[in-house]
PDB file of C-alpha atoms in Angstrom:
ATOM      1  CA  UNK A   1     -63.683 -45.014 -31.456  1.00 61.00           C
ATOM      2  CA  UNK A   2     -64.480 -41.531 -29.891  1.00 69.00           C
ATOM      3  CA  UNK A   3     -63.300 -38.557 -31.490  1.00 93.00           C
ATOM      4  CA  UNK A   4     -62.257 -36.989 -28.103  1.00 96.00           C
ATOM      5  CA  UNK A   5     -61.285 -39.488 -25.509  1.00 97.00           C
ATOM      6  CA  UNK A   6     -61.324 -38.422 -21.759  1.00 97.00           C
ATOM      7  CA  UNK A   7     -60.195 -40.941 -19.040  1.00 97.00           C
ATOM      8  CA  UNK A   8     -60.958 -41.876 -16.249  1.00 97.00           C
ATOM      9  CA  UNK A   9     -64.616 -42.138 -16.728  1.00 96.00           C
ATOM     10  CA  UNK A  10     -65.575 -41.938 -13.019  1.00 97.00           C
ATOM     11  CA  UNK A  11     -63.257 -41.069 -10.470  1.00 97.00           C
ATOM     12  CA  UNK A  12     -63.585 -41.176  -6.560  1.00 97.00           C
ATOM     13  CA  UNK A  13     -61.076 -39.502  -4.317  1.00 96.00           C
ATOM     14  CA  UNK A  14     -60.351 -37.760  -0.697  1.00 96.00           C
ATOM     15  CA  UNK A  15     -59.760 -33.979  -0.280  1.00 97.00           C
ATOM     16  CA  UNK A  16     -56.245 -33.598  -0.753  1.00 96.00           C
ATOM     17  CA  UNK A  17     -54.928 -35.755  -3.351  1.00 96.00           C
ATOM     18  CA  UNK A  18     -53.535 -34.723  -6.624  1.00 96.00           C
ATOM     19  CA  UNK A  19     -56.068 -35.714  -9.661  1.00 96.00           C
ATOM     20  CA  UNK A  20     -54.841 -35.570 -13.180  1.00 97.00           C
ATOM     21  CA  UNK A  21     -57.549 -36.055 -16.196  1.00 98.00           C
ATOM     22  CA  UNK A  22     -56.719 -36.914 -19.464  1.00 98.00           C
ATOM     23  CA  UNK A  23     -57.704 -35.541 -22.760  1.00 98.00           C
ATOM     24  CA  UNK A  24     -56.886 -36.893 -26.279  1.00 97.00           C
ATOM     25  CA  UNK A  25     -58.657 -36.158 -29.833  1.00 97.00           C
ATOM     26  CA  UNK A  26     -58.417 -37.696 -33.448  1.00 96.00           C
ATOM     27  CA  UNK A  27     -60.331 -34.777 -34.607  1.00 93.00           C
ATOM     28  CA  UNK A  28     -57.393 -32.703 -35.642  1.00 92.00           C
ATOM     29  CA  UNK A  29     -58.395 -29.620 -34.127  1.00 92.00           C
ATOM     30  CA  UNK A  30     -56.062 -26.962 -32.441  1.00 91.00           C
ATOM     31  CA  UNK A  31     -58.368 -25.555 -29.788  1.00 93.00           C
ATOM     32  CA  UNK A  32     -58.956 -27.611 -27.146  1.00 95.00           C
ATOM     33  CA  UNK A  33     -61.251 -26.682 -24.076  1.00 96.00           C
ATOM     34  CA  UNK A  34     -61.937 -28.017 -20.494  1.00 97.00           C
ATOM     35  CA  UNK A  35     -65.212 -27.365 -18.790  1.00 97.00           C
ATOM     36  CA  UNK A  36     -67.020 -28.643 -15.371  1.00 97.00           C
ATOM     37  CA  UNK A  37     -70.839 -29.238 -15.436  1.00 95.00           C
ATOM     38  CA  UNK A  38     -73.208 -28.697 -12.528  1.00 92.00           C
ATOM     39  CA  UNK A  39     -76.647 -28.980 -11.931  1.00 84.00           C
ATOM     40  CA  UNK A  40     -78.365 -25.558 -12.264  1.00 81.00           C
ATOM     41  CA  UNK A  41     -75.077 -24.006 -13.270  1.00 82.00           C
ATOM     42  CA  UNK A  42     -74.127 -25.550 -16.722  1.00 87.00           C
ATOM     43  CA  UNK A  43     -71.272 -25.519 -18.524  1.00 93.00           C
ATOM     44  CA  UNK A  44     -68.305 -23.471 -17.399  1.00 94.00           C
ATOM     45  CA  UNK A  45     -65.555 -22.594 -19.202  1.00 94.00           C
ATOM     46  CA  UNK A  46     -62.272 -23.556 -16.948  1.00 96.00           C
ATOM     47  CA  UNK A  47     -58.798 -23.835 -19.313  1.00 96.00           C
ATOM     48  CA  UNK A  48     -58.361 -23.048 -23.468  1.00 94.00           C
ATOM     49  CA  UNK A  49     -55.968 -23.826 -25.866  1.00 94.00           C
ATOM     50  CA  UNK A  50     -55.626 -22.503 -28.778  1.00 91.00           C
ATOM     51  CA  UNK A  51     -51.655 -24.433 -29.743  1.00 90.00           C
ATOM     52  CA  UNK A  52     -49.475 -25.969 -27.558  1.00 91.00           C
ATOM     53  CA  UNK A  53     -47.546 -22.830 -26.603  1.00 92.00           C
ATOM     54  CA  UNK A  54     -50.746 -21.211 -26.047  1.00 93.00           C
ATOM     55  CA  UNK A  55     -53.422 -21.851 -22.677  1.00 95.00           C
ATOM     56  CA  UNK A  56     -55.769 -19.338 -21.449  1.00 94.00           C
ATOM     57  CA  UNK A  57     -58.101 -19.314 -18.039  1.00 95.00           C
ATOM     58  CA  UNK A  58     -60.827 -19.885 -18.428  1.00 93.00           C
ATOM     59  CA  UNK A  59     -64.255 -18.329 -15.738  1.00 90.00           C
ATOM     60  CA  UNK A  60     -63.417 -20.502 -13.029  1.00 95.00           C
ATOM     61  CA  UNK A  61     -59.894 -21.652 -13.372  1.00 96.00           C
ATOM     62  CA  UNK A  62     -58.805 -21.152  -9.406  1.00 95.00           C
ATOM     63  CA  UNK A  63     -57.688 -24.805  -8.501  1.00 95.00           C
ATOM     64  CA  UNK A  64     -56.974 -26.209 -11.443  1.00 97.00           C
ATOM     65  CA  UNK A  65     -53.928 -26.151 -13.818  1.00 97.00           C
ATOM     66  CA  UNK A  66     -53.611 -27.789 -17.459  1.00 97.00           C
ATOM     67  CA  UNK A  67     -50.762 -29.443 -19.843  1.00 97.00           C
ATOM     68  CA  UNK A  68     -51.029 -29.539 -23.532  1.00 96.00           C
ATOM     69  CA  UNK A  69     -48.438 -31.902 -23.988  1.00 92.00           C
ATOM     70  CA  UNK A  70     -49.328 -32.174 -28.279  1.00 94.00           C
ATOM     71  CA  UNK A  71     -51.647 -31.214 -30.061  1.00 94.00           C
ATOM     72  CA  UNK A  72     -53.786 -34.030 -29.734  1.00 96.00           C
ATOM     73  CA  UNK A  73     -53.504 -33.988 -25.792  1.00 97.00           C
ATOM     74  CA  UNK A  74     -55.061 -31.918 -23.126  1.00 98.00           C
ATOM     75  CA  UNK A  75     -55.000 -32.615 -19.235  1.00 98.00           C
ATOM     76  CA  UNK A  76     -56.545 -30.991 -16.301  1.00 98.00           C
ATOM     77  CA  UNK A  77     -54.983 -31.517 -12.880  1.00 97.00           C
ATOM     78  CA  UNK A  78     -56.284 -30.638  -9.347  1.00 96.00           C
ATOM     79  CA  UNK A  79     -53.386 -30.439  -7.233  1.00 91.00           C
ATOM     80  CA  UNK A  80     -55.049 -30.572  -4.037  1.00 95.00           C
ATOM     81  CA  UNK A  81     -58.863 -31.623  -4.323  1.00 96.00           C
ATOM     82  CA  UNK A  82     -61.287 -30.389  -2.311  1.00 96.00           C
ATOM     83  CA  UNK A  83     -65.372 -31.557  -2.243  1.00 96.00           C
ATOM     84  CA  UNK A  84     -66.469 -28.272  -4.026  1.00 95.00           C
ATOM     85  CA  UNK A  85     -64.631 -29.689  -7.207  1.00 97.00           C
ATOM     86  CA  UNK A  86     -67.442 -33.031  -7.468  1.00 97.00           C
ATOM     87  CA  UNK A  87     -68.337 -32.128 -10.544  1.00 96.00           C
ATOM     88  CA  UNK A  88     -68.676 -34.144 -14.658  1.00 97.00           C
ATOM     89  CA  UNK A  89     -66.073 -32.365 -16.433  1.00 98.00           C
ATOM     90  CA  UNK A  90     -65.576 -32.250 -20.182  1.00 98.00           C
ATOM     91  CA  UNK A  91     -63.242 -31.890 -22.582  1.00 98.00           C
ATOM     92  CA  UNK A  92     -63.993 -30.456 -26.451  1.00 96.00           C
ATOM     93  CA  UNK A  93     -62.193 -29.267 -29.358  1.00 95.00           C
ATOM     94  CA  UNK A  94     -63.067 -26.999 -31.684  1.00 92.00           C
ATOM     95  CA  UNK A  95     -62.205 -25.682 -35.463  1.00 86.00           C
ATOM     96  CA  UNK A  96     -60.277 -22.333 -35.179  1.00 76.00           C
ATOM     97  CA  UNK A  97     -62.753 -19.348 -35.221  1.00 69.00           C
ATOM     98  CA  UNK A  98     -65.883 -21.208 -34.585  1.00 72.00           C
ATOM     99  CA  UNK A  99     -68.353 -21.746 -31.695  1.00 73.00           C
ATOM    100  CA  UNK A 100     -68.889 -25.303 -32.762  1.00 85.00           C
ATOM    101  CA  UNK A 101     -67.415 -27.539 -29.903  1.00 91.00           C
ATOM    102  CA  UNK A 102     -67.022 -31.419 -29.925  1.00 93.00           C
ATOM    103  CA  UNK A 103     -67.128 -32.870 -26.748  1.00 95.00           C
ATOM    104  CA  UNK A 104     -66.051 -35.716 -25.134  1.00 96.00           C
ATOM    105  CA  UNK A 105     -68.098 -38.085 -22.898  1.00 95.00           C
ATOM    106  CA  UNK A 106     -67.419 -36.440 -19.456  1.00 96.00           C
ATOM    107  CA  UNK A 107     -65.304 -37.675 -16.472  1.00 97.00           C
ATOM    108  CA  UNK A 108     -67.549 -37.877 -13.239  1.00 97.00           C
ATOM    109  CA  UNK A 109     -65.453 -36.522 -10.378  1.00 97.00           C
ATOM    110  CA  UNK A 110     -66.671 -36.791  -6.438  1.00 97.00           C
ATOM    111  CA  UNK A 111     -63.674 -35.894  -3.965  1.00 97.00           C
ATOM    112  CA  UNK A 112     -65.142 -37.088  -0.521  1.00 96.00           C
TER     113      UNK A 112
ATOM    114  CA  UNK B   1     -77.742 -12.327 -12.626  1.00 73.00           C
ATOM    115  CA  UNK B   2     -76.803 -15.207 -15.002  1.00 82.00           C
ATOM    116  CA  UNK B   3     -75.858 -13.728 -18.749  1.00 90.00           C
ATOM    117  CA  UNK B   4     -78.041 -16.704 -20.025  1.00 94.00           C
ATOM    118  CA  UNK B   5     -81.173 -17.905 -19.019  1.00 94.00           C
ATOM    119  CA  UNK B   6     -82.984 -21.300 -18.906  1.00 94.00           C
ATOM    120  CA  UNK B   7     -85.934 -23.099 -17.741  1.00 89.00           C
ATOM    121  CA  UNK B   8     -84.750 -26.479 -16.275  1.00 86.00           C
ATOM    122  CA  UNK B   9     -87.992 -28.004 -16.344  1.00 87.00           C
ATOM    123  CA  UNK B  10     -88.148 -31.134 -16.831  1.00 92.00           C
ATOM    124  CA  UNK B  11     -90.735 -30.533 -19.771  1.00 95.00           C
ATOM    125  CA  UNK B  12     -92.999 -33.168 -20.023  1.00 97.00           C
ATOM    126  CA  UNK B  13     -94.846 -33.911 -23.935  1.00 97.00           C
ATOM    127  CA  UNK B  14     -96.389 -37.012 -25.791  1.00 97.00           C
ATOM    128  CA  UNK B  15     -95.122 -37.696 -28.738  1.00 97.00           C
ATOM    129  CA  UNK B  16     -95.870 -35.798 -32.014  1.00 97.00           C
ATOM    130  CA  UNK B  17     -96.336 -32.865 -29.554  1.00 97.00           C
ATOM    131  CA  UNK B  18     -94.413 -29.486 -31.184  1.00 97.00           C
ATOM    132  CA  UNK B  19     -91.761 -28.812 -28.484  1.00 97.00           C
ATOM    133  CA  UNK B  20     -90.550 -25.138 -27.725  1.00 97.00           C
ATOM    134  CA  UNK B  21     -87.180 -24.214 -25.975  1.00 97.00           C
ATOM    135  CA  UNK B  22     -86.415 -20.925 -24.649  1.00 97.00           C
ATOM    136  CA  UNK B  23     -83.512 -18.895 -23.526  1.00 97.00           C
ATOM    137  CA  UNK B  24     -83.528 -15.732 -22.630  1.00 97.00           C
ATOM    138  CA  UNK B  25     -79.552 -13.220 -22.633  1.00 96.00           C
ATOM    139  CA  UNK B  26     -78.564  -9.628 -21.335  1.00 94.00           C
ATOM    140  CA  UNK B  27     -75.561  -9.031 -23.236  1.00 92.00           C
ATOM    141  CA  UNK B  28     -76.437  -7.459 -26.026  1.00 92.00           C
ATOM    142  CA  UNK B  29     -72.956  -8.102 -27.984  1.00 91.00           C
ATOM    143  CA  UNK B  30     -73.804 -11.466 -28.255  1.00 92.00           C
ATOM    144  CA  UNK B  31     -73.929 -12.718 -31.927  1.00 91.00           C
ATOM    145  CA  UNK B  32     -73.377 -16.609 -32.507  1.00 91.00           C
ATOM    146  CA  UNK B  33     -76.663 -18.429 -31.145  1.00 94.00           C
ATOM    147  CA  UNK B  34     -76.624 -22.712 -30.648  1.00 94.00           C
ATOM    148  CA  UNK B  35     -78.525 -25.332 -29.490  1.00 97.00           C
ATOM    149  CA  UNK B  36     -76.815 -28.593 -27.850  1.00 96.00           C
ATOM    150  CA  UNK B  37     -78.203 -31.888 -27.006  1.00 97.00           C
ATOM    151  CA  UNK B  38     -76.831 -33.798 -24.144  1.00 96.00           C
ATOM    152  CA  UNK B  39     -78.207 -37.533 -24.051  1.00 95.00           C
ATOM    153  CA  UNK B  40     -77.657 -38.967 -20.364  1.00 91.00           C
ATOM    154  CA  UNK B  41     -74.060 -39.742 -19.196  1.00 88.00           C
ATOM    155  CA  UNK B  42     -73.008 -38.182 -22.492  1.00 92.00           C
ATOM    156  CA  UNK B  43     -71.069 -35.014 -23.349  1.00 94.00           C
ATOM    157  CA  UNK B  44     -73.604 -32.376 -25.858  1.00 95.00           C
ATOM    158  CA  UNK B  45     -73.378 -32.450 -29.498  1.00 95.00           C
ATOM    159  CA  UNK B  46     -74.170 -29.867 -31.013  1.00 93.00           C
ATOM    160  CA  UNK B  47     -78.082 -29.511 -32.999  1.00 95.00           C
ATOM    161  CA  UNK B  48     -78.315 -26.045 -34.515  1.00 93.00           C
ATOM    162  CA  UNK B  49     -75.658 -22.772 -35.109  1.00 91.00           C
ATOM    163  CA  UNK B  50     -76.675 -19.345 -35.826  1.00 90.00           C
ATOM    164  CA  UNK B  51     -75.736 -15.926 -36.833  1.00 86.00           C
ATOM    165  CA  UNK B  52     -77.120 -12.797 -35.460  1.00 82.00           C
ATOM    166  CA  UNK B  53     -81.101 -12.751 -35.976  1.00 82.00           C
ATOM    167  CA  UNK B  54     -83.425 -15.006 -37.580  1.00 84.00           C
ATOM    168  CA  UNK B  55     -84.381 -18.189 -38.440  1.00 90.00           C
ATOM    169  CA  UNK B  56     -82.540 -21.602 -39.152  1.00 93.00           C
ATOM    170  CA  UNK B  57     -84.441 -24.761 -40.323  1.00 94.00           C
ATOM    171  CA  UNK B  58     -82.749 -28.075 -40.182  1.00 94.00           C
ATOM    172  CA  UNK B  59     -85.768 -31.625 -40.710  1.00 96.00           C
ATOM    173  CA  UNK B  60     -87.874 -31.611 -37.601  1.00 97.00           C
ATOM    174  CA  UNK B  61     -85.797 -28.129 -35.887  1.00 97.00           C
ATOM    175  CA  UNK B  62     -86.068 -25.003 -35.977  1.00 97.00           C
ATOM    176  CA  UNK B  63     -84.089 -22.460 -34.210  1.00 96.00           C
ATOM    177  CA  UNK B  64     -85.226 -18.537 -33.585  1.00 96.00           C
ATOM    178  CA  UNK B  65     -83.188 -15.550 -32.501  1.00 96.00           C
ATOM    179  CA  UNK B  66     -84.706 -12.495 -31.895  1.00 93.00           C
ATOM    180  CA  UNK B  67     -82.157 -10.451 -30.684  1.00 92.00           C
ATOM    181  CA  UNK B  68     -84.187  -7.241 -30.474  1.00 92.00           C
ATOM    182  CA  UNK B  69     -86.243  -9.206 -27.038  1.00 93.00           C
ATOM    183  CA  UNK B  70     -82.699 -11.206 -26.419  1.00 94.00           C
ATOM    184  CA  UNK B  71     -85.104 -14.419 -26.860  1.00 94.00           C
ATOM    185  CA  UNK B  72     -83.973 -17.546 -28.457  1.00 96.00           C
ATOM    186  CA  UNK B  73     -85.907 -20.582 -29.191  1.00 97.00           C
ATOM    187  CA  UNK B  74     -85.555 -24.190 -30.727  1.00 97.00           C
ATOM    188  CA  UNK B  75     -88.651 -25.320 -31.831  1.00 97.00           C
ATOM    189  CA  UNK B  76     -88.898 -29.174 -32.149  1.00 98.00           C
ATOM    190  CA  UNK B  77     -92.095 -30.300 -34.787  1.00 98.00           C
ATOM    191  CA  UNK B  78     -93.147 -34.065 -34.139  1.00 98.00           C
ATOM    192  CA  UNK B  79     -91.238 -34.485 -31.169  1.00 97.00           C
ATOM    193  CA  UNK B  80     -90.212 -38.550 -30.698  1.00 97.00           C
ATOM    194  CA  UNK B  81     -88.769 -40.303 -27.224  1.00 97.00           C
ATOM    195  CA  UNK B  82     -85.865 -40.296 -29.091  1.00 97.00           C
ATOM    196  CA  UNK B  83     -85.613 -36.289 -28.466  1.00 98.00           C
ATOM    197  CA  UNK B  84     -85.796 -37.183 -24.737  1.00 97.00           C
ATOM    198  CA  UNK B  85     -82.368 -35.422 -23.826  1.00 97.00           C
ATOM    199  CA  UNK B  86     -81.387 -32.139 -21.713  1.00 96.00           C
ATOM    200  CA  UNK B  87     -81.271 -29.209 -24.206  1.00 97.00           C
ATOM    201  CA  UNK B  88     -78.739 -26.524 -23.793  1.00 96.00           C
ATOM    202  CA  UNK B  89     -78.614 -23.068 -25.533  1.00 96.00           C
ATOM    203  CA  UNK B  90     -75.270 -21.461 -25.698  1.00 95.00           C
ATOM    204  CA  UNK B  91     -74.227 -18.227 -27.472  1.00 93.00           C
ATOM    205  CA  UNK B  92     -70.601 -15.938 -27.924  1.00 90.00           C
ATOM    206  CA  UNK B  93     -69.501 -12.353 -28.615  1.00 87.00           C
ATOM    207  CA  UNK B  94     -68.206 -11.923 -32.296  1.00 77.00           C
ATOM    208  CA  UNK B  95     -64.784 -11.035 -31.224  1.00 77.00           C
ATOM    209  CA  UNK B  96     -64.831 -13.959 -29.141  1.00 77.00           C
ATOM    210  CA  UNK B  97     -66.401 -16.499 -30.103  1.00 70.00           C
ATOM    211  CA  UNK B  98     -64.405 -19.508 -28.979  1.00 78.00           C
ATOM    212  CA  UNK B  99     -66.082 -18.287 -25.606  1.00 84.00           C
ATOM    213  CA  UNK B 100     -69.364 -20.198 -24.963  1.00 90.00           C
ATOM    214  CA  UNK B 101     -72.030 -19.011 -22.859  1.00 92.00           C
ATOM    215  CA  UNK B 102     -74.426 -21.748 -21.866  1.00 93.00           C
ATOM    216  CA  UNK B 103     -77.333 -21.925 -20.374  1.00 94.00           C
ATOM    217  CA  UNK B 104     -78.111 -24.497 -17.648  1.00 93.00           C
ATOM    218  CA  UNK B 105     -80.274 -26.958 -19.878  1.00 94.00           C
ATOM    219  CA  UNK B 106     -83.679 -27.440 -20.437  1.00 96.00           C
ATOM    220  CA  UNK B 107     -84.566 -31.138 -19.652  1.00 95.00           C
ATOM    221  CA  UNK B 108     -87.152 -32.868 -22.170  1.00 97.00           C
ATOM    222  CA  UNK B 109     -89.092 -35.910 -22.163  1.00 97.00           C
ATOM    223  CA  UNK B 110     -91.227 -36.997 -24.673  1.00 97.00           C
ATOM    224  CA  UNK B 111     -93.622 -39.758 -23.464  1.00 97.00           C
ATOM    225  CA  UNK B 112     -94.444 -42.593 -26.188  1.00 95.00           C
TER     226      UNK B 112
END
């Protein structure tokens, strides 16, 4: 099994809707990061955790809002979606006070 | 102007070619220098970490900082299809460096 877990894989939705999507790790770590991927842009930092009392914005978190509900669990939720938020977003954890992330396999968003 | 800098290529070798990767950075505070992999439909993993200038060998990889040009470099030796993969340099500050900076990705293919 994957060390961090993200579902759903793929996702298709209509401006509008509330998305939530889901984060969970075996890995033990306390930091726990979201980021969106696009083409020419890379990887962009949008939510951090560092505990579950603590979450930080991230570059680009406008539109988006997170829940660490444990320390194993991280979700990011787009309360109203709009097309400019198609993007692969990941989820990745990471040992305190090190740039070493572990990521998970990336949930493919298109809102239509 | 993007902090980090990429060539997206797509880079094009045969195999047992000597590959070279290449970002270029403006912010000088930058001290913690990686290298991720990212296989297709897969999150990055990452393939080399390192401090402040100099070099880091690890089998067929070597990474290069020279922070005086703000010029990395991973330098793949015998390059195999298997190394076929998008290539992403990332780097952080030293007072924060649970704060990636990534480049857009260098795509590679190595042709058998």
């Amino acid at each position: 099994d994957a060390d961090v877990t993200q579902t759903p894989r793929n996702r298709i939705t209509k401006t509008g809707k509330r998305i939530m999507l889901e984060c969970s790790q075996t890995k033990g770590h306390d930091r726990m990061y979201w980021y969106r991927q696009d083409p020419g842009l890379g990887l962009r930092l949008i939510y951090y955790s560092f505990d579950v009392k603590d979450i930080n914005k991230g570059e680009i978190s406008d539109g988006y809002s997170v829940s660490r509900q444990a320390q194993a669990k991280f979700s990011l939720s787009l309360e109203s979606a709009i097309p400019n938020q198609t993007a692969l977003y990941f989820c990745a954890t990471s040992p305190a006070n090190t740039g070493e992330l572990f990521f998970g396999e990336g949930s493919r968003l298109t809102v239509l | 102007q993007k902090e980090v800098e990429q060539d997206p290529g797509p880079l094009s070798v045969p195999e047992g070619a000597i590959v070279s990767l290449n970002c270029t950075y403006s912010n000088s505070a930058f001290q913690y220098f990686m290298w991720y992999r990212q296989y297709s439909r897969k999150g990055p993993e990452l393939l080399m970490y390192t401090y402040s200038s100099g070099n880091k060998e690890d089998g067929r990889f070597t990474a290069q900082v020279d922070k005086s040009s703000k010029y990395i470099s991973l330098f793949i030796r015998d390059s195999q299809p298997s190394d076929s993969a998008t290539y992403l340099c990332a780097m952080s500050r030293m007072d924060s460096s649970y704060k990636l900076i990534f480049g857009s990705g260098t795509r590679l293919l190595v042709r058998p």
